[in-house]
PDB file of C-alpha atoms in Angstrom:
ATOM      1  CA  UNK E  27     -17.738  -0.612  -8.118  1.00  0.00           C
ATOM      2  CA  UNK E  28     -15.045  -2.918  -9.524  1.00  0.00           C
ATOM      3  CA  UNK E  29     -14.183  -0.428 -12.266  1.00  0.00           C
ATOM      4  CA  UNK E  30     -13.893   2.369  -9.688  1.00  0.00           C
ATOM      5  CA  UNK E  31     -11.621   0.184  -7.546  1.00  0.00           C
ATOM      6  CA  UNK E  32      -9.441  -0.504 -10.579  1.00  0.00           C
ATOM      7  CA  UNK E  33      -9.162   3.223 -11.270  1.00  0.00           C
ATOM      8  CA  UNK E  34      -7.958   3.873  -7.726  1.00  0.00           C
ATOM      9  CA  UNK E  35      -5.505   0.959  -7.898  1.00  0.00           C
ATOM     10  CA  UNK E  36      -4.248   2.277 -11.231  1.00  0.00           C
ATOM     11  CA  UNK E  37      -3.413   5.527  -9.431  1.00  0.00           C
ATOM     12  CA  UNK E  38      -1.450   3.519  -6.858  1.00  0.00           C
ATOM     13  CA  UNK E  39       0.372   1.745  -9.709  1.00  0.00           C
ATOM     14  CA  UNK E  40       1.294   5.075 -11.278  1.00  0.00           C
ATOM     15  CA  UNK E  41       2.790   6.137  -7.961  1.00  0.00           C
ATOM     16  CA  UNK E  42       4.675   2.825  -7.784  1.00  0.00           C
ATOM     17  CA  UNK E  43       6.204   3.632 -11.184  1.00  0.00           C
ATOM     18  CA  UNK E  44       7.285   7.045  -9.872  1.00  0.00           C
ATOM     19  CA  UNK E  45       8.874   5.328  -6.862  1.00  0.00           C
ATOM     20  CA  UNK E  46      10.842   3.055  -9.214  1.00  0.00           C
ATOM     21  CA  UNK E  47      12.153   6.109 -11.051  1.00  0.00           C
ATOM     22  CA  UNK E  48      13.504   7.324  -7.697  1.00  0.00           C
ATOM     23  CA  UNK E  49      15.167   3.888  -7.231  1.00  0.00           C
ATOM     24  CA  UNK E  50      12.720   3.052  -4.455  1.00  0.00           C
ATOM     25  CA  UNK E  51      10.986  -0.312  -4.211  1.00  0.00           C
ATOM     26  CA  UNK E  52       7.986   0.346  -6.487  1.00  0.00           C
ATOM     27  CA  UNK E  53       5.023   0.352  -4.155  1.00  0.00           C
ATOM     28  CA  UNK E  54       2.256   2.927  -4.352  1.00  0.00           C
ATOM     29  CA  UNK E  55      -0.656   3.749  -2.077  1.00  0.00           C
ATOM     30  CA  UNK E  56      -3.805   5.830  -2.460  1.00  0.00           C
ATOM     31  CA  UNK E  57      -6.299   6.844   0.223  1.00  0.00           C
ATOM     32  CA  UNK E  58      -9.886   7.655  -0.668  1.00  0.00           C
ATOM     33  CA  UNK E  59     -12.308   9.742   1.387  1.00  0.00           C
ATOM     34  CA  UNK E  60     -15.867  10.257   0.112  1.00  0.00           C
ATOM     35  CA  UNK E  61     -14.830   9.044  -3.364  1.00  0.00           C
ATOM     36  CA  UNK E  62     -12.011  11.612  -3.559  1.00  0.00           C
ATOM     37  CA  UNK E  63      -8.323  10.822  -3.592  1.00  0.00           C
ATOM     38  CA  UNK E  64      -6.829  12.620  -0.599  1.00  0.00           C
ATOM     39  CA  UNK E  65      -3.391  11.012  -0.563  1.00  0.00           C
ATOM     40  CA  UNK E  66      -1.124   9.413  -3.137  1.00  0.00           C
ATOM     41  CA  UNK E  67       2.266   8.206  -1.945  1.00  0.00           C
ATOM     42  CA  UNK E  68       5.052   5.868  -2.977  1.00  0.00           C
ATOM     43  CA  UNK E  69       7.891   4.342  -1.033  1.00  0.00           C
ATOM     44  CA  UNK E  70      10.523   6.881   0.052  1.00  0.00           C
ATOM     45  CA  UNK E  71      12.701   4.864   2.447  1.00  0.00           C
ATOM     46  CA  UNK E  72      15.925   5.622   0.566  1.00  0.00           C
ATOM     47  CA  UNK E  73      15.103   9.230  -0.234  1.00  0.00           C
ATOM     48  CA  UNK E  74      14.199  10.059   3.370  1.00  0.00           C
ATOM     49  CA  UNK E  75      16.657   7.628   5.025  1.00  0.00           C
ATOM     50  CA  UNK E  76      13.664   6.363   6.957  1.00  0.00           C
ATOM     51  CA  UNK E  77      12.807   2.658   7.179  1.00  0.00           C
ATOM     52  CA  UNK E  78       9.221   3.574   8.086  1.00  0.00           C
ATOM     53  CA  UNK E  79       8.657   5.635   4.921  1.00  0.00           C
ATOM     54  CA  UNK E  80       6.574   2.929   3.238  1.00  0.00           C
ATOM     55  CA  UNK E  81       3.896   4.097   0.808  1.00  0.00           C
ATOM     56  CA  UNK E  82       1.102   3.127   3.206  1.00  0.00           C
ATOM     57  CA  UNK E  83       2.660   4.922   6.173  1.00  0.00           C
ATOM     58  CA  UNK E  84       3.193   8.125   4.190  1.00  0.00           C
ATOM     59  CA  UNK E  85      -0.327   7.978   2.763  1.00  0.00           C
ATOM     60  CA  UNK E  86      -1.881   7.460   6.198  1.00  0.00           C
ATOM     61  CA  UNK E  87       0.140  10.351   7.664  1.00  0.00           C
ATOM     62  CA  UNK E  88      -0.929  12.664   4.848  1.00  0.00           C
ATOM     63  CA  UNK E  89      -4.601  11.647   5.034  1.00  0.00           C
ATOM     64  CA  UNK E  90      -4.704  12.123   8.809  1.00  0.00           C
ATOM     65  CA  UNK E  91      -3.097  15.528   8.441  1.00  0.00           C
ATOM     66  CA  UNK E  92      -5.531  16.601   5.721  1.00  0.00           C
ATOM     67  CA  UNK E  93      -8.536  15.414   7.719  1.00  0.00           C
ATOM     68  CA  UNK E  94      -7.185  16.712  11.028  1.00  0.00           C
ATOM     69  CA  UNK E  95      -7.692  13.379  12.761  1.00  0.00           C
ATOM     70  CA  UNK E  96      -5.614  10.535  14.160  1.00  0.00           C
ATOM     71  CA  UNK E  97      -8.193   8.003  12.983  1.00  0.00           C
ATOM     72  CA  UNK E  98      -9.699   7.910   9.510  1.00  0.00           C
ATOM     73  CA  UNK E  99     -12.502   5.306   9.677  1.00  0.00           C
ATOM     74  CA  UNK E 100     -14.265   6.624   6.581  1.00  0.00           C
ATOM     75  CA  UNK E 101     -11.221   6.102   4.359  1.00  0.00           C
ATOM     76  CA  UNK E 102     -10.203   3.306   2.030  1.00  0.00           C
ATOM     77  CA  UNK E 103      -6.594   2.380   1.243  1.00  0.00           C
ATOM     78  CA  UNK E 104      -5.397   0.997  -2.078  1.00  0.00           C
ATOM     79  CA  UNK E 105      -1.850  -0.352  -2.144  1.00  0.00           C
ATOM     80  CA  UNK E 106       0.008  -2.284  -4.820  1.00  0.00           C
ATOM     81  CA  UNK E 107       1.565  -4.847  -2.449  1.00  0.00           C
ATOM     82  CA  UNK E 108       0.216  -6.630   0.598  1.00  0.00           C
ATOM     83  CA  UNK E 109       1.160  -4.520   3.638  1.00  0.00           C
ATOM     84  CA  UNK E 110       3.903  -5.605   6.022  1.00  0.00           C
ATOM     85  CA  UNK E 111       3.375  -5.914   9.779  1.00  0.00           C
ATOM     86  CA  UNK E 112       4.340  -2.280  10.444  1.00  0.00           C
ATOM     87  CA  UNK E 113       1.899  -0.989   7.848  1.00  0.00           C
ATOM     88  CA  UNK E 114      -0.870  -3.380   8.928  1.00  0.00           C
ATOM     89  CA  UNK E 115      -0.531  -2.040  12.475  1.00  0.00           C
ATOM     90  CA  UNK E 116      -0.740   1.548  11.213  1.00  0.00           C
ATOM     91  CA  UNK E 117      -3.814   0.650   9.156  1.00  0.00           C
ATOM     92  CA  UNK E 118      -5.433  -0.794  12.283  1.00  0.00           C
ATOM     93  CA  UNK E 119      -4.527   2.164  14.501  1.00  0.00           C
ATOM     94  CA  UNK E 120      -5.803   4.591  11.831  1.00  0.00           C
ATOM     95  CA  UNK E 121      -9.054   2.565  11.691  1.00  0.00           C
ATOM     96  CA  UNK E 122      -8.992   2.422   7.879  1.00  0.00           C
ATOM     97  CA  UNK E 123     -12.371   1.115   6.699  1.00  0.00           C
ATOM     98  CA  UNK E 124     -11.309  -0.914   3.658  1.00  0.00           C
ATOM     99  CA  UNK E 125      -7.991  -2.223   2.393  1.00  0.00           C
ATOM    100  CA  UNK E 126      -7.486  -3.161  -1.239  1.00  0.00           C
ATOM    101  CA  UNK E 127      -4.155  -4.559  -2.341  1.00  0.00           C
ATOM    102  CA  UNK E 128      -2.764  -5.939  -5.560  1.00  0.00           C
ATOM    103  CA  UNK E 129      -0.005  -8.514  -5.203  1.00  0.00           C
ATOM    104  CA  UNK E 130       0.463 -10.817  -2.246  1.00  0.00           C
ATOM    105  CA  UNK E 131       3.793 -10.648  -0.441  1.00  0.00           C
ATOM    106  CA  UNK E 132       4.519 -14.207   0.632  1.00  0.00           C
ATOM    107  CA  UNK E 133       7.811 -13.150   2.206  1.00  0.00           C
ATOM    108  CA  UNK E 134       6.901  -9.963   4.077  1.00  0.00           C
ATOM    109  CA  UNK E 135       3.133  -9.593   3.915  1.00  0.00           C
ATOM    110  CA  UNK E 136       1.089  -9.553   7.103  1.00  0.00           C
ATOM    111  CA  UNK E 137      -2.523  -9.457   5.941  1.00  0.00           C
ATOM    112  CA  UNK E 138      -3.283 -12.731   4.131  1.00  0.00           C
ATOM    113  CA  UNK E 139       0.298 -14.017   4.276  1.00  0.00           C
ATOM    114  CA  UNK E 140       2.664 -14.322   7.213  1.00  0.00           C
ATOM    115  CA  UNK E 141       1.237 -13.433  10.612  1.00  0.00           C
ATOM    116  CA  UNK E 142      -2.188 -12.308   9.345  1.00  0.00           C
ATOM    117  CA  UNK E 143      -2.105  -9.279  11.618  1.00  0.00           C
ATOM    118  CA  UNK E 144      -5.826  -8.495  11.540  1.00  0.00           C
ATOM    119  CA  UNK E 145      -6.619 -11.993  12.868  1.00  0.00           C
ATOM    120  CA  UNK E 146      -4.409 -11.606  15.948  1.00  0.00           C
ATOM    121  CA  UNK E 147      -6.041 -11.003  19.341  1.00  0.00           C
ATOM    122  CA  UNK E 148      -3.709  -8.026  19.854  1.00  0.00           C
ATOM    123  CA  UNK E 149      -5.129  -6.228  16.804  1.00  0.00           C
ATOM    124  CA  UNK E 150      -7.346  -3.374  18.019  1.00  0.00           C
ATOM    125  CA  UNK E 151      -9.338  -3.001  14.795  1.00  0.00           C
ATOM    126  CA  UNK E 152     -10.833  -6.120  13.258  1.00  0.00           C
ATOM    127  CA  UNK E 153     -13.635  -4.597  11.217  1.00  0.00           C
ATOM    128  CA  UNK E 154     -11.512  -3.730   8.209  1.00  0.00           C
ATOM    129  CA  UNK E 155     -12.765  -5.094   4.894  1.00  0.00           C
ATOM    130  CA  UNK E 156      -9.943  -6.664   2.900  1.00  0.00           C
ATOM    131  CA  UNK E 157      -9.866  -7.254  -0.850  1.00  0.00           C
ATOM    132  CA  UNK E 158      -6.754  -8.785  -2.362  1.00  0.00           C
ATOM    133  CA  UNK E 159      -5.741  -9.428  -5.950  1.00  0.00           C
ATOM    134  CA  UNK E 160      -6.912  -6.114  -7.435  1.00  0.00           C
ATOM    135  CA  UNK E 161      -4.819  -5.667 -10.611  1.00  0.00           C
ATOM    136  CA  UNK E 162      -2.614  -8.374  -9.115  1.00  0.00           C
ATOM    137  CA  UNK E 163      -0.642  -9.157 -12.277  1.00  0.00           C
ATOM    138  CA  UNK E 164       0.244  -5.528 -12.960  1.00  0.00           C
ATOM    139  CA  UNK E 165       1.163  -4.920  -9.322  1.00  0.00           C
ATOM    140  CA  UNK E 166       3.371  -8.009  -9.241  1.00  0.00           C
ATOM    141  CA  UNK E 167       4.975  -7.311 -12.614  1.00  0.00           C
ATOM    142  CA  UNK E 168       6.338  -3.913 -11.611  1.00  0.00           C
ATOM    143  CA  UNK E 169       8.059  -5.443  -8.590  1.00  0.00           C
ATOM    144  CA  UNK E 170       9.408  -8.405 -10.560  1.00  0.00           C
ATOM    145  CA  UNK E 171      10.805  -6.108 -13.277  1.00  0.00           C
ATOM    146  CA  UNK E 172      12.353  -3.763 -10.719  1.00  0.00           C
ATOM    147  CA  UNK E 173      14.219  -6.534  -8.907  1.00  0.00           C
ATOM    148  CA  UNK E 174      15.245  -8.249 -12.166  1.00  0.00           C
ATOM    149  CA  UNK E 175      16.861  -4.977 -13.268  1.00  0.00           C
ATOM    150  CA  UNK E 176      18.607  -4.640  -9.894  1.00  0.00           C
ATOM    151  CA  UNK E 177      20.005  -8.174 -10.166  1.00  0.00           C
ATOM    152  CA  UNK E 178      21.019  -7.599 -13.795  1.00  0.00           C
ATOM    153  CA  UNK E 179      22.862  -4.386 -12.843  1.00  0.00           C
ATOM    154  CA  UNK E 180      24.766  -6.329 -10.180  1.00  0.00           C
ATOM    155  CA  UNK E 181      25.602  -9.110 -12.641  1.00  0.00           C
ATOM    156  CA  UNK E 182      23.458 -11.677 -10.857  1.00  0.00           C
ATOM    157  CA  UNK E 183      21.873 -14.163 -13.230  1.00  0.00           C
ATOM    158  CA  UNK E 184      18.327 -15.399 -12.791  1.00  0.00           C
TER     159      UNK E 184
END
């Protein structure tokens, strides 16, 4: 199963690269239903002028629409960066079965970092399986490179 998980995360990484080409923070998300990819999304906050247009949010919206349901408990989510609080809440409300993420987000993450949303008593869905560190180096590298280029373009030294 590890090889299959890596294949799905690689798809999320490809979407993260596409997001970077659009000058979006390079985060990609993939949702799987019955071993089929039903949604592939990258960040689009700048493109859509929408602070909620994170890769996870867009992927969840698309998967729910495709499956005609507000909850998708038979789906797995692969995302290149640890979800923030907003995305963790959406994952819980959507009843996603499994969450796989690549790089930890020590600053804004809410799953294993920060507030650890799924451990809070206010979280409605605690049965989610969480796997972190899947293709962690690759997922972290794309973000590091993206922000290094942004700083370089602004003349900010490391």
